[in-house]
mmCIF file of C-alpha atoms in Angstrom:
data_model
loop_
_atom_site.group_PDB
_atom_site.id
_atom_site.type_symbol
_atom_site.label_atom_id
_atom_site.label_comp_id
_atom_site.label_asym_id
_atom_site.label_seq_id
_atom_site.Cartn_x
_atom_site.Cartn_y
_atom_site.Cartn_z
ATOM 1 C CA UNK A 185 0.000 0.000 0.000
ATOM 2 C CA UNK A 186 1.424 3.370 -1.001
ATOM 3 C CA UNK A 187 2.014 5.559 2.024
ATOM 4 C CA UNK A 188 2.128 8.954 0.365
ATOM 5 C CA UNK A 189 -1.268 10.300 -0.612
ATOM 6 C CA UNK A 190 -1.999 13.164 -2.960
ATOM 7 C CA UNK A 191 -1.191 16.600 -1.586
ATOM 8 C CA UNK A 192 -4.081 18.237 0.196
ATOM 9 C CA UNK A 193 -4.748 21.928 0.524
ATOM 10 C CA UNK A 194 -5.319 21.760 4.280
ATOM 11 C CA UNK A 195 -2.438 22.692 6.611
ATOM 12 C CA UNK A 196 -0.666 19.586 7.837
ATOM 13 C CA UNK A 197 2.428 18.178 9.478
ATOM 14 C CA UNK A 198 4.247 15.520 7.440
ATOM 15 C CA UNK A 199 6.516 12.969 9.154
ATOM 16 C CA UNK A 200 8.576 10.605 7.019
ATOM 17 C CA UNK A 201 11.244 8.003 7.680
ATOM 18 C CA UNK A 202 13.453 5.962 5.388
ATOM 19 C CA UNK A 203 15.685 3.103 6.488
ATOM 20 C CA UNK A 204 18.870 3.111 4.392
ATOM 21 C CA UNK A 205 20.416 0.059 6.054
ATOM 22 C CA UNK A 206 19.089 -2.458 3.482
ATOM 23 C CA UNK A 207 19.324 -0.052 0.535
ATOM 24 C CA UNK A 208 21.979 0.028 -2.174
ATOM 25 C CA UNK A 209 24.197 -2.862 -0.975
ATOM 26 C CA UNK A 210 27.744 -2.543 -2.279
ATOM 27 C CA UNK A 211 30.538 -5.129 -2.531
ATOM 28 C CA UNK A 212 33.185 -5.005 0.175
ATOM 29 C CA UNK A 213 36.311 -3.127 -0.890
ATOM 30 C CA UNK A 214 39.758 -2.761 0.611
ATOM 31 C CA UNK A 215 39.244 0.998 0.818
ATOM 32 C CA UNK A 216 35.977 2.344 2.176
ATOM 33 C CA UNK A 217 36.094 5.268 -0.256
ATOM 34 C CA UNK A 218 35.898 2.756 -3.092
ATOM 35 C CA UNK A 219 32.696 1.366 -1.576
ATOM 36 C CA UNK A 220 31.198 4.853 -1.719
ATOM 37 C CA UNK A 221 32.035 5.105 -5.418
ATOM 38 C CA UNK A 222 30.070 1.893 -6.020
ATOM 39 C CA UNK A 223 26.945 3.956 -5.369
ATOM 40 C CA UNK A 224 27.394 5.399 -8.864
ATOM 41 C CA UNK A 225 26.265 1.985 -10.080
ATOM 42 C CA UNK A 226 23.961 0.514 -7.436
ATOM 43 C CA UNK A 227 22.228 3.830 -6.658
ATOM 44 C CA UNK A 228 22.360 5.300 -10.153
ATOM 45 C CA UNK A 229 18.611 5.979 -10.357
ATOM 46 C CA UNK A 230 18.586 7.808 -7.043
ATOM 47 C CA UNK A 231 21.739 9.800 -7.779
ATOM 48 C CA UNK A 232 20.335 10.850 -11.156
ATOM 49 C CA UNK A 233 17.580 12.681 -9.294
ATOM 50 C CA UNK A 234 20.080 14.975 -7.560
ATOM 51 C CA UNK A 235 21.900 18.013 -8.866
ATOM 52 C CA UNK A 236 25.591 17.599 -9.769
ATOM 53 C CA UNK A 237 26.587 19.454 -6.590
ATOM 54 C CA UNK A 238 24.384 17.194 -4.477
ATOM 55 C CA UNK A 239 25.809 14.088 -6.134
ATOM 56 C CA UNK A 240 29.305 15.320 -5.365
ATOM 57 C CA UNK A 241 28.444 15.916 -1.704
ATOM 58 C CA UNK A 242 27.105 12.352 -1.435
ATOM 59 C CA UNK A 243 30.122 10.722 -3.085
ATOM 60 C CA UNK A 244 32.725 12.584 -1.032
ATOM 61 C CA UNK A 245 31.938 10.629 2.149
ATOM 62 C CA UNK A 246 34.481 8.208 3.546
ATOM 63 C CA UNK A 247 31.956 5.569 4.647
ATOM 64 C CA UNK A 248 29.157 4.262 2.456
ATOM 65 C CA UNK A 249 26.676 4.270 5.353
ATOM 66 C CA UNK A 250 27.067 8.057 5.660
ATOM 67 C CA UNK A 251 26.818 8.557 1.903
ATOM 68 C CA UNK A 252 23.569 6.557 1.790
ATOM 69 C CA UNK A 253 22.006 8.673 4.537
ATOM 70 C CA UNK A 254 23.016 11.878 2.762
ATOM 71 C CA UNK A 255 21.529 10.580 -0.472
ATOM 72 C CA UNK A 256 18.260 9.652 1.233
ATOM 73 C CA UNK A 257 18.113 13.025 2.974
ATOM 74 C CA UNK A 258 18.345 14.828 -0.363
ATOM 75 C CA UNK A 259 15.643 12.585 -1.831
ATOM 76 C CA UNK A 260 13.234 13.308 1.014
ATOM 77 C CA UNK A 261 13.784 17.063 0.743
ATOM 78 C CA UNK A 262 13.162 17.067 -3.005
ATOM 79 C CA UNK A 263 10.150 14.815 -2.484
ATOM 80 C CA UNK A 264 8.466 17.079 0.061
ATOM 81 C CA UNK A 265 8.984 20.135 -2.165
ATOM 82 C CA UNK A 266 7.750 18.439 -5.342
ATOM 83 C CA UNK A 267 4.814 16.777 -3.624
ATOM 84 C CA UNK A 268 3.418 19.840 -1.903
ATOM 85 C CA UNK A 269 4.778 22.994 -3.597
ATOM 86 C CA UNK A 270 3.362 22.569 -7.106
ATOM 87 C CA UNK A 271 6.711 22.282 -8.868
ATOM 88 C CA UNK A 272 8.444 19.592 -10.889
ATOM 89 C CA UNK A 273 11.276 17.549 -9.406
ATOM 90 C CA UNK A 274 13.819 19.534 -11.423
ATOM 91 C CA UNK A 275 12.416 22.764 -9.937
ATOM 92 C CA UNK A 276 12.570 21.516 -6.317
ATOM 93 C CA UNK A 277 15.692 23.488 -5.530
ATOM 94 C CA UNK A 278 16.984 23.129 -1.971
ATOM 95 C CA UNK A 279 18.265 26.480 -0.704
ATOM 96 C CA UNK A 280 19.603 27.701 2.631
ATOM 97 C CA UNK A 281 17.788 30.272 4.738
ATOM 98 C CA UNK A 282 19.483 33.130 6.545
ATOM 99 C CA UNK A 283 20.074 30.842 9.542
ATOM 100 C CA UNK A 284 21.546 28.076 7.408
ATOM 101 C CA UNK A 285 18.449 25.862 7.599
ATOM 102 C CA UNK A 286 17.503 24.159 4.302
ATOM 103 C CA UNK A 287 14.424 25.677 2.700
ATOM 104 C CA UNK A 288 12.544 26.052 -0.561
ATOM 105 C CA UNK A 289 12.393 29.426 -2.302
ATOM 106 C CA UNK A 290 9.667 29.283 -4.979
ATOM 107 C CA UNK A 291 10.359 30.554 -8.513
ATOM 108 C CA UNK A 292 9.579 34.228 -9.009
ATOM 109 C CA UNK A 293 6.871 33.324 -11.526
ATOM 110 C CA UNK A 294 5.128 30.885 -9.184
ATOM 111 C CA UNK A 295 1.351 31.290 -9.249
ATOM 112 C CA UNK A 296 0.490 28.943 -6.381
ATOM 113 C CA UNK A 297 3.029 29.376 -3.603
ATOM 114 C CA UNK A 298 2.605 27.036 -0.629
ATOM 115 C CA UNK A 299 4.194 27.908 2.716
ATOM 116 C CA UNK A 300 6.525 25.115 3.780
ATOM 117 C CA UNK A 301 9.159 24.517 6.433
ATOM 118 C CA UNK A 302 11.044 21.241 6.652
ATOM 119 C CA UNK A 303 13.913 19.660 8.517
ATOM 120 C CA UNK A 304 15.740 16.349 8.184
ATOM 121 C CA UNK A 305 17.996 14.281 10.400
ATOM 122 C CA UNK A 306 19.887 11.016 10.122
ATOM 123 C CA UNK A 307 21.600 8.582 12.469
ATOM 124 C CA UNK A 308 22.726 4.961 12.248
ATOM 125 C CA UNK A 309 21.084 4.387 8.876
ATOM 126 C CA UNK A 310 17.725 6.060 9.596
ATOM 127 C CA UNK A 311 16.686 9.341 7.970
ATOM 128 C CA UNK A 312 13.739 11.387 9.211
ATOM 129 C CA UNK A 313 12.022 14.397 7.681
ATOM 130 C CA UNK A 314 9.329 16.580 9.213
ATOM 131 C CA UNK A 315 7.515 19.339 7.340
ATOM 132 C CA UNK A 316 4.809 21.921 7.963
ATOM 133 C CA UNK A 317 2.825 22.478 4.781
ATOM 134 C CA UNK A 318 0.113 24.979 3.880
ATOM 135 C CA UNK A 319 -0.105 27.076 7.045
ATOM 136 C CA UNK A 320 -0.919 30.765 6.698
ATOM 137 C CA UNK A 321 1.370 31.838 9.532
ATOM 138 C CA UNK A 322 5.014 30.889 9.838
ATOM 139 C CA UNK A 323 5.665 27.428 11.282
ATOM 140 C CA UNK A 324 9.098 26.094 12.260
ATOM 141 C CA UNK A 325 9.757 22.359 12.493
ATOM 142 C CA UNK A 326 12.681 20.231 13.658
ATOM 143 C CA UNK A 327 13.574 16.567 13.952
ATOM 144 C CA UNK A 328 16.357 14.366 15.272
ATOM 145 C CA UNK A 329 17.072 10.634 15.316
ATOM 146 C CA UNK A 330 19.155 8.791 17.907
ATOM 147 C CA UNK A 331 20.215 5.185 18.307
ATOM 148 C CA UNK A 332 20.735 4.381 21.978
ATOM 149 C CA UNK A 333 23.202 1.564 21.357
ATOM 150 C CA UNK A 334 25.177 2.862 18.370
ATOM 151 C CA UNK A 335 28.137 3.795 20.606
ATOM 152 C CA UNK A 336 27.317 1.336 23.363
ATOM 153 C CA UNK A 337 30.733 -0.280 23.721
ATOM 154 C CA UNK A 338 32.424 3.132 23.961
ATOM 155 C CA UNK A 339 29.769 4.398 26.380
ATOM 156 C CA UNK A 340 30.254 1.337 28.582
ATOM 157 C CA UNK A 341 34.019 1.783 28.493
ATOM 158 C CA UNK A 342 33.795 5.368 29.750
ATOM 159 C CA UNK A 343 31.168 4.551 32.362
ATOM 160 C CA UNK A 344 33.184 1.629 33.715
ATOM 161 C CA UNK A 345 36.242 3.847 33.927
ATOM 162 C CA UNK A 346 34.766 6.952 35.571
ATOM 163 C CA UNK A 347 31.158 6.184 36.494
ATOM 164 C CA UNK A 348 27.874 7.301 34.957
ATOM 165 C CA UNK A 349 27.884 10.750 36.569
ATOM 166 C CA UNK A 350 31.275 11.613 35.082
ATOM 167 C CA UNK A 351 30.081 10.307 31.724
ATOM 168 C CA UNK A 352 27.100 12.690 31.825
ATOM 169 C CA UNK A 353 29.449 15.541 32.743
ATOM 170 C CA UNK A 354 31.417 14.851 29.555
ATOM 171 C CA UNK A 355 28.386 16.210 27.685
ATOM 172 C CA UNK A 356 27.449 18.955 30.149
ATOM 173 C CA UNK A 357 28.355 21.769 27.755
ATOM 174 C CA UNK A 358 25.225 21.095 25.671
ATOM 175 C CA UNK A 359 22.753 20.561 28.531
ATOM 176 C CA UNK A 360 21.312 22.817 31.202
ATOM 177 C CA UNK A 361 22.397 22.088 34.780
ATOM 178 C CA UNK A 362 18.883 20.953 35.669
ATOM 179 C CA UNK A 363 18.945 18.426 32.836
ATOM 180 C CA UNK A 364 22.332 17.026 33.861
ATOM 181 C CA UNK A 365 21.059 16.602 37.407
ATOM 182 C CA UNK A 366 17.942 14.813 36.169
ATOM 183 C CA UNK A 367 19.953 12.461 33.927
ATOM 184 C CA UNK A 368 22.133 11.519 36.884
ATOM 185 C CA UNK A 369 19.628 11.312 39.715
ATOM 186 C CA UNK A 370 16.151 11.339 38.182
ATOM 187 C CA UNK A 371 13.812 8.581 39.283
ATOM 188 C CA UNK A 372 13.402 5.440 37.164
ATOM 189 C CA UNK A 373 10.084 3.614 36.899
ATOM 190 C CA UNK A 374 9.562 0.020 37.958
ATOM 191 C CA UNK A 375 9.103 -1.012 34.336
ATOM 192 C CA UNK A 376 12.404 0.541 33.292
ATOM 193 C CA UNK A 377 14.283 -1.683 35.752
ATOM 194 C CA UNK A 378 12.302 -4.859 35.118
ATOM 195 C CA UNK A 379 9.908 -4.789 38.088
ATOM 196 C CA UNK A 380 6.504 -5.540 36.589
ATOM 197 C CA UNK A 381 4.722 -7.021 39.619
ATOM 198 C CA UNK A 382 5.982 -4.822 42.459
ATOM 199 C CA UNK A 383 6.329 -1.200 43.514
ATOM 200 C CA UNK A 384 9.583 0.264 44.750
ATOM 201 C CA UNK A 385 9.261 1.480 48.330
ATOM 202 C CA UNK A 386 11.395 3.005 51.056
ATOM 203 C CA UNK A 387 14.713 4.387 49.835
ATOM 204 C CA UNK A 388 14.758 2.076 46.810
ATOM 205 C CA UNK A 389 14.424 4.892 44.298
ATOM 206 C CA UNK A 390 17.333 6.708 45.915
ATOM 207 C CA UNK A 391 19.476 3.588 45.551
ATOM 208 C CA UNK A 392 18.630 3.397 41.847
ATOM 209 C CA UNK A 393 19.308 7.115 41.403
ATOM 210 C CA UNK A 394 22.747 6.812 42.987
ATOM 211 C CA UNK A 395 23.679 3.785 40.869
ATOM 212 C CA UNK A 396 26.394 4.651 38.378
ATOM 213 C CA UNK A 397 28.431 1.458 37.936
ATOM 214 C CA UNK A 398 27.784 -1.621 35.835
ATOM 215 C CA UNK A 399 28.289 -5.267 36.805
ATOM 216 C CA UNK A 400 26.998 -4.992 40.359
ATOM 217 C CA UNK A 401 23.710 -5.348 42.231
ATOM 218 C CA UNK A 402 21.336 -2.720 43.614
ATOM 219 C CA UNK A 403 19.317 -3.794 46.647
ATOM 220 C CA UNK A 404 15.884 -2.211 46.940
ATOM 221 C CA UNK A 405 12.749 -2.753 49.008
ATOM 222 C CA UNK A 406 9.579 -3.399 47.034
ATOM 223 C CA UNK A 407 5.910 -3.854 47.863
ATOM 224 C CA UNK A 408 4.223 -6.675 45.989
ATOM 225 C CA UNK A 409 0.617 -6.721 44.815
ATOM 226 C CA UNK A 410 -0.446 -8.616 47.919
ATOM 227 C CA UNK A 411 0.949 -5.832 50.105
ATOM 228 C CA UNK A 412 3.922 -7.837 51.311
ATOM 229 C CA UNK A 413 7.345 -6.172 51.334
ATOM 230 C CA UNK A 414 10.605 -7.807 50.370
ATOM 231 C CA UNK A 415 14.134 -6.878 49.365
ATOM 232 C CA UNK A 416 15.161 -7.673 45.812
ATOM 233 C CA UNK A 417 18.349 -7.434 43.788
ATOM 234 C CA UNK A 418 18.357 -5.460 40.555
ATOM 235 C CA UNK A 419 21.152 -5.909 38.041
ATOM 236 C CA UNK A 420 22.950 -2.555 37.803
ATOM 237 C CA UNK A 421 23.458 -3.155 34.073
ATOM 238 C CA UNK A 422 19.688 -2.815 33.663
ATOM 239 C CA UNK A 423 19.762 0.440 35.625
ATOM 240 C CA UNK A 424 22.627 1.909 33.596
ATOM 241 C CA UNK A 425 20.964 0.899 30.328
ATOM 242 C CA UNK A 426 17.783 2.704 31.418
ATOM 243 C CA UNK A 427 19.795 5.792 32.295
ATOM 244 C CA UNK A 428 21.614 5.649 28.958
ATOM 245 C CA UNK A 429 18.324 5.434 27.083
ATOM 246 C CA UNK A 430 17.053 8.449 29.054
ATOM 247 C CA UNK A 431 20.231 10.361 28.191
ATOM 248 C CA UNK A 432 19.729 9.715 24.472
ATOM 249 C CA UNK A 433 16.049 10.624 24.763
ATOM 250 C CA UNK A 434 17.021 13.995 26.217
ATOM 251 C CA UNK A 435 19.777 14.433 23.625
ATOM 252 C CA UNK A 436 17.225 13.781 20.879
ATOM 253 C CA UNK A 437 14.775 16.307 22.291
ATOM 254 C CA UNK A 438 17.437 18.966 22.618
ATOM 255 C CA UNK A 439 18.706 18.415 19.067
ATOM 256 C CA UNK A 440 15.137 18.456 17.788
ATOM 257 C CA UNK A 441 14.410 21.809 19.431
ATOM 258 C CA UNK A 442 17.677 23.392 18.328
ATOM 259 C CA UNK A 443 17.246 22.200 14.736
ATOM 260 C CA UNK A 444 13.751 23.665 14.720
ATOM 261 C CA UNK A 445 15.320 27.077 15.374
ATOM 262 C CA UNK A 446 17.891 26.597 12.614
ATOM 263 C CA UNK A 447 20.753 26.831 15.093
ATOM 264 C CA UNK A 448 23.243 24.121 16.099
ATOM 265 C CA UNK A 449 24.360 22.606 19.380
ATOM 266 C CA UNK A 450 26.942 25.389 19.557
ATOM 267 C CA UNK A 451 24.227 28.038 19.940
ATOM 268 C CA UNK A 452 25.211 30.651 22.507
ATOM 269 C CA UNK A 453 21.880 30.271 24.344
ATOM 270 C CA UNK A 454 22.044 26.492 24.596
ATOM 271 C CA UNK A 455 22.460 26.214 28.353
ATOM 272 C CA UNK A 456 19.546 28.616 28.890
ATOM 273 C CA UNK A 457 17.183 26.079 27.314
ATOM 274 C CA UNK A 458 15.662 23.475 29.645
ATOM 275 C CA UNK A 459 13.485 20.562 28.546
ATOM 276 C CA UNK A 460 12.006 19.120 31.723
ATOM 277 C CA UNK A 461 9.604 16.405 32.906
ATOM 278 C CA UNK A 462 11.038 14.006 30.331
ATOM 279 C CA UNK A 463 9.725 10.449 30.254
ATOM 280 C CA UNK A 464 11.638 7.988 28.099
ATOM 281 C CA UNK A 465 9.389 6.279 25.529
ATOM 282 C CA UNK A 466 9.584 2.505 25.786
ATOM 283 C CA UNK A 467 10.284 0.259 22.827
ATOM 284 C CA UNK A 468 7.476 -1.997 21.657
ATOM 285 C CA UNK A 469 7.633 -5.202 23.652
ATOM 286 C CA UNK A 470 8.632 -8.578 22.188
ATOM 287 C CA UNK A 471 10.331 -7.200 19.065
ATOM 288 C CA UNK A 472 12.095 -10.179 17.471
ATOM 289 C CA UNK A 473 13.815 -8.385 14.582
ATOM 290 C CA UNK A 474 16.736 -6.235 15.803
ATOM 291 C CA UNK A 475 16.373 -4.130 12.632
ATOM 292 C CA UNK A 476 12.685 -3.423 13.220
ATOM 293 C CA UNK A 477 11.422 0.150 13.222
ATOM 294 C CA UNK A 478 8.074 -0.721 14.781
ATOM 295 C CA UNK A 479 6.821 2.318 16.656
ATOM 296 C CA UNK A 480 6.671 1.889 20.415
ATOM 297 C CA UNK A 481 5.715 4.394 23.070
ATOM 298 C CA UNK A 482 5.599 8.152 22.705
ATOM 299 C CA UNK A 483 6.418 10.904 25.177
ATOM 300 C CA UNK A 484 5.129 14.465 25.059
ATOM 301 C CA UNK A 485 3.842 17.291 27.266
ATOM 302 C CA UNK A 486 7.362 18.287 28.222
ATOM 303 C CA UNK A 487 7.932 21.442 30.209
ATOM 304 C CA UNK A 488 10.128 23.738 28.137
ATOM 305 C CA UNK A 489 11.844 26.725 29.735
ATOM 306 C CA UNK A 490 14.007 29.306 27.968
ATOM 307 C CA UNK A 491 15.859 31.961 29.932
ATOM 308 C CA UNK A 492 13.736 31.102 32.985
ATOM 309 C CA UNK A 493 10.472 31.656 31.114
ATOM 310 C CA UNK A 494 8.047 28.932 30.003
ATOM 311 C CA UNK A 495 7.865 28.224 26.270
ATOM 312 C CA UNK A 496 4.214 27.798 25.286
ATOM 313 C CA UNK A 497 4.288 27.942 21.478
ATOM 314 C CA UNK A 498 6.320 24.756 20.862
ATOM 315 C CA UNK A 499 4.982 21.208 20.708
ATOM 316 C CA UNK A 500 7.397 18.286 20.958
ATOM 317 C CA UNK A 501 6.872 14.529 20.652
ATOM 318 C CA UNK A 502 9.442 11.774 21.120
ATOM 319 C CA UNK A 503 8.716 8.321 19.672
ATOM 320 C CA UNK A 504 10.436 4.971 20.180
ATOM 321 C CA UNK A 505 11.261 3.053 16.995
ATOM 322 C CA UNK A 506 12.311 -0.570 17.106
ATOM 323 C CA UNK A 507 14.405 -1.733 20.065
ATOM 324 C CA UNK A 508 16.947 1.106 20.130
ATOM 325 C CA UNK A 509 15.954 4.111 17.992
ATOM 326 C CA UNK A 510 14.064 7.240 19.014
ATOM 327 C CA UNK A 511 12.890 10.070 16.764
ATOM 328 C CA UNK A 512 11.858 13.542 17.868
ATOM 329 C CA UNK A 513 9.597 16.107 16.278
ATOM 330 C CA UNK A 514 9.137 19.779 17.202
ATOM 331 C CA UNK A 515 6.655 22.314 15.836
ATOM 332 C CA UNK A 516 6.447 26.043 16.585
ATOM 333 C CA UNK A 517 3.541 27.965 15.063
ATOM 334 C CA UNK A 518 3.522 31.769 15.091
ATOM 335 C CA UNK A 519 -0.251 31.928 14.603
ATOM 336 C CA UNK A 520 -1.981 30.755 17.782
ATOM 337 C CA UNK A 521 -5.177 30.035 15.842
ATOM 338 C CA UNK A 522 -3.370 27.419 13.746
ATOM 339 C CA UNK A 523 -1.650 25.616 16.610
ATOM 340 C CA UNK A 524 -4.384 22.979 17.014
ATOM 341 C CA UNK A 525 -3.631 21.916 13.418
ATOM 342 C CA UNK A 526 0.059 21.308 14.156
ATOM 343 C CA UNK A 527 -0.395 18.104 16.113
ATOM 344 C CA UNK A 528 1.987 15.308 15.155
ATOM 345 C CA UNK A 529 1.010 11.731 14.374
ATOM 346 C CA UNK A 530 2.869 8.548 13.559
ATOM 347 C CA UNK A 531 6.026 8.498 11.487
ATOM 348 C CA UNK A 532 5.520 6.986 8.029
ATOM 349 C CA UNK A 533 8.208 4.614 6.793
ATOM 350 C CA UNK A 534 8.590 5.224 3.055
ATOM 351 C CA UNK A 535 9.386 2.674 0.377
ATOM 352 C CA UNK A 536 12.249 3.822 -1.844
ATOM 353 C CA UNK A 537 10.967 2.363 -5.109
ATOM 354 C CA UNK A 538 7.268 3.025 -4.775
ATOM 355 C CA UNK A 539 7.091 6.218 -2.761
ATOM 356 C CA UNK A 540 10.185 8.056 -3.971
ATOM 357 C CA UNK A 541 11.819 6.849 -7.196
ATOM 358 C CA UNK A 542 8.657 6.098 -9.166
ATOM 359 C CA UNK A 543 7.071 9.357 -8.053
ATOM 360 C CA UNK A 544 10.184 11.429 -8.782
ATOM 361 C CA UNK A 545 10.732 9.967 -12.227
ATOM 362 C CA UNK A 546 7.143 10.821 -13.134
ATOM 363 C CA UNK A 547 7.635 14.431 -12.027
ATOM 364 C CA UNK A 548 10.969 15.297 -13.623
#
């Protein structure tokens, strides 16, 4: 079933994903740069849809996995412009706004201009794109993708050397102090640490909060459903994994917000932004395929504070994908009347052949 429907005139938020991991397989080469050049053959149809400059930027990567994500990112940007801005694929020029954020500037002779803002992200083979289409007022959007276990061995190495708190402090320059404190000491739910049939009681939550080492046990008091209390052992590896997933959830939210503004994680105001009351979305249970992107839980209703003042015009949603991925979306609408129309839904996983290549080749 084709996912992309015909463009509608109503204002809407579009959320697309594409998984590049199985796409454009290339033969193993002695030099990774040579693998990238193989894309000229195996991805020839997709590359032909890009401008010469875009093709060059794809083929300059050192690793083929990065080149494939860049290629897919370009395809999604051209697709959103062609699909919703009443232009042909060849006219879907990707420009840069004054803040460096990719945008579409319609031709001067355009008779049916459609307001659009879009943003793309990629990580560990997954590319996301979010767009606001057809709104009368200005709408900013942002997205980010994280993979909680992409750097797991390196994360474990640093945590085992210095402890989880020191590991969080390694990244403190891009988080507010309140966020760093929450990532270190914030409470974990029973479900996050594998306690389905009991409730943590006493000082058990404090013990979990203070845990920062792997390969040990955390002793906590719990109350079972029958009201009886007992002490149980929790594997500290489970606790650290839950804290790592929360860290990457908060990283994803922060990147999503910053990309919405068109800035980068080096923005001068970064530490004045606080995203609070964060709950980590859980992966769908019983996923058998490690490469699955099945959507799990979602988290929203975050408390956003900027320069000690609440932010009320931004909506953010964080969704779990498969066992280890999370994707964030952020929308900021300048027109308060249109904000109810900016709600986000599920992310749509596009099919390269059906949803992108066939459509693009019919619109060139």
